[in-house]
Short mmCIF file of C-alpha atoms in Angstrom, two decimals:
data_model
loop_
_atom_site.label_atom_id
_atom_site.label_comp_id
_atom_site.label_asym_id
_atom_site.label_seq_id
_atom_site.Cartn_x
_atom_site.Cartn_y
_atom_site.Cartn_z
CA TYR U 1 -14.23 -15.00 -7.74
CA GLN U 2 -11.00 -17.02 -7.91
CA TYR U 3 -9.25 -14.10 -9.59
CA TYR U 4 -9.78 -11.84 -6.57
CA ARG U 5 -8.55 -14.48 -4.09
CA GLY U 6 -5.13 -14.91 -5.75
CA GLN U 7 -2.01 -13.26 -4.41
CA THR U 8 -0.74 -10.26 -6.30
CA GLU U 9 2.65 -8.60 -6.45
CA ASP U 10 3.08 -6.32 -3.46
CA TRP U 11 4.77 -3.35 -5.10
CA ARG U 12 3.76 -0.99 -2.27
CA THR U 13 5.85 -3.01 0.22
CA VAL U 14 8.75 -3.60 -2.19
CA PHE U 15 9.29 0.10 -2.83
CA ALA U 16 8.61 1.13 0.79
CA GLN U 17 11.26 -1.32 2.04
CA LEU U 18 13.72 -0.20 -0.61
CA ALA U 19 13.17 3.45 0.31
CA ALA U 20 13.67 2.64 4.00
CA ASN U 21 16.96 0.81 3.31
CA ALA U 22 18.37 3.06 0.59
CA GLN U 23 21.41 5.21 1.21
CA PRO U 24 22.56 8.37 -0.56
CA GLY U 25 24.26 7.44 -3.82
CA ASP U 26 22.28 4.23 -4.38
CA LEU U 27 20.91 3.32 -7.80
CA VAL U 28 17.84 1.22 -8.61
CA VAL U 29 17.83 -0.92 -11.76
CA LEU U 30 14.48 -2.24 -13.00
CA LEU U 31 14.24 -5.31 -15.21
CA PRO U 32 12.05 -5.55 -17.24
CA ASN U 33 11.10 -2.02 -18.03
CA GLU U 34 7.42 -2.78 -17.28
CA LEU U 35 8.36 -2.28 -13.62
CA ASP U 36 8.45 1.44 -14.41
CA MET U 37 4.71 1.63 -13.83
CA PRO U 38 4.60 0.41 -10.21
CA MET U 39 7.85 2.25 -9.44
CA ARG U 40 6.44 5.56 -10.68
CA TYR U 41 3.32 5.07 -8.59
CA TYR U 42 4.75 3.66 -5.36
CA GLY U 43 8.40 4.74 -5.46
CA SER U 44 7.60 8.37 -6.13
CA ARG U 45 5.70 8.52 -2.81
CA HIS U 46 8.96 8.28 -0.85
CA ALA U 47 11.13 11.35 -0.36
CA GLY U 48 14.74 10.73 -1.33
CA PHE U 49 13.99 7.63 -3.40
CA PRO U 50 17.19 6.70 -5.28
CA PRO U 51 17.60 7.40 -8.99
CA VAL U 52 16.18 4.68 -11.24
CA ILE U 53 17.27 3.19 -14.55
CA SER U 54 14.91 0.90 -16.45
CA LEU U 55 16.36 -1.58 -18.89
CA PRO U 56 16.39 -1.60 -21.80
CA ALA U 57 14.59 1.79 -21.69
CA ALA U 58 11.75 3.49 -19.88
CA PHE U 59 8.36 1.86 -20.44
CA PRO U 60 6.97 1.81 -23.05
CA ALA U 61 10.08 1.27 -25.16
CA VAL U 62 8.69 1.13 -28.67
CA GLY U 63 10.45 0.67 -31.98
CA LEU U 64 13.67 -0.92 -30.74
CA GLN U 65 15.24 -3.58 -32.95
CA ARG U 66 14.67 -6.29 -30.33
CA THR U 67 12.47 -9.19 -29.45
CA TYR U 68 9.43 -7.90 -27.57
CA VAL U 69 8.53 -10.27 -24.79
CA SER U 70 5.17 -9.50 -23.17
CA SER U 71 3.95 -6.36 -24.92
CA LEU U 72 4.94 -3.88 -27.61
CA GLY U 73 6.58 -1.77 -24.90
CA ALA U 74 8.71 -4.41 -23.15
CA PRO U 75 11.67 -5.65 -25.20
CA ALA U 76 14.31 -8.16 -24.13
CA VAL U 77 17.72 -7.03 -22.91
CA ALA U 78 20.65 -6.81 -25.35
CA PRO U 79 24.42 -6.33 -24.87
CA ALA U 80 23.99 -2.58 -25.48
CA ASP U 81 21.94 -2.39 -22.26
CA ALA U 82 24.81 -3.84 -20.20
CA GLU U 83 27.07 -1.21 -21.78
CA ARG U 84 24.59 1.55 -20.90
CA LEU U 85 24.51 0.29 -17.30
CA ARG U 86 28.32 0.09 -17.18
CA LYS U 87 28.53 3.80 -17.98
CA VAL U 88 26.32 4.88 -15.05
CA LEU U 89 27.67 2.48 -12.40
CA PRO U 90 30.84 4.41 -11.40
CA GLY U 91 28.74 7.08 -9.68
CA HIS U 92 26.98 4.59 -7.40
CA ARG U 93 28.43 2.52 -4.56
CA ARG U 94 25.33 0.34 -4.10
CA VAL U 95 22.90 -0.91 -6.72
CA TRP U 96 19.46 -2.42 -6.14
CA LEU U 97 18.34 -4.77 -8.91
CA ILE U 98 14.60 -5.39 -9.01
CA GLU U 99 13.59 -8.18 -11.37
CA ARG U 100 10.52 -10.01 -12.50
CA HIS U 101 10.87 -12.87 -14.99
CA ALA U 102 14.50 -12.00 -15.71
CA ASP U 103 14.94 -15.47 -17.18
CA ILE U 104 12.70 -14.38 -20.04
CA TYR U 105 13.83 -10.76 -20.50
CA ASP U 106 17.54 -11.32 -19.82
CA ALA U 107 18.12 -15.02 -20.53
CA LYS U 108 21.92 -14.58 -20.65
CA SER U 109 22.01 -12.63 -17.35
CA LEU U 110 23.80 -9.71 -19.01
CA ILE U 111 22.64 -7.20 -16.42
CA ARG U 112 23.32 -9.38 -13.38
CA ASN U 113 26.78 -10.25 -14.72
CA GLU U 114 27.55 -6.58 -15.27
CA LEU U 115 26.63 -5.84 -11.66
CA LEU U 116 28.76 -8.74 -10.41
CA ASN U 117 31.74 -7.30 -12.28
CA GLY U 118 33.29 -5.40 -9.37
CA ARG U 119 30.41 -5.75 -6.88
CA LYS U 120 29.22 -8.45 -4.53
CA LEU U 121 25.65 -9.57 -3.95
CA THR U 122 25.06 -8.69 -0.29
CA ARG U 123 21.30 -9.04 0.11
CA SER U 124 18.63 -10.94 -1.78
CA SER U 125 14.90 -11.50 -1.40
CA LEU U 126 12.22 -13.17 -3.48
CA ASP U 127 8.51 -12.67 -2.87
CA ARG U 128 5.64 -13.45 -5.23
CA GLY U 129 7.95 -13.47 -8.23
CA ILE U 130 9.66 -10.16 -7.40
CA LYS U 131 13.39 -10.50 -6.81
CA VAL U 132 15.25 -7.67 -5.07
CA ASP U 133 19.05 -7.90 -4.89
CA LEU U 134 21.54 -5.44 -3.43
CA PHE U 135 25.03 -5.26 -4.94
CA GLU U 136 27.80 -3.42 -3.10
#
């Protein structure tokens, strides 16, 4: 009974709000890659949803030479992931970073630091462990 009374992550609202506030040319970065699952389900329901990149790779990312954090499909971030992100950033003026437990998956803040290299954090929200930041 207690299980059903607890608060859960509200992915429906997160992706609906993002879709409502997105502009053409935006990019969504998901960290960790486990966020692929709710994004595919809820994000795909919105026409014109921005392109998405999951780091370090789409879920499930199996067989990478990395530390796997919560499952065999969710590895930790490595410097190569920041490099991959760096290559796609020039085509996007605004970037939405959606994180859950980034302190575990990206302990050195490689992805956040890459986004702060040339962009400013202009909006931030935290709800039920889901952090959504906009970099412009």
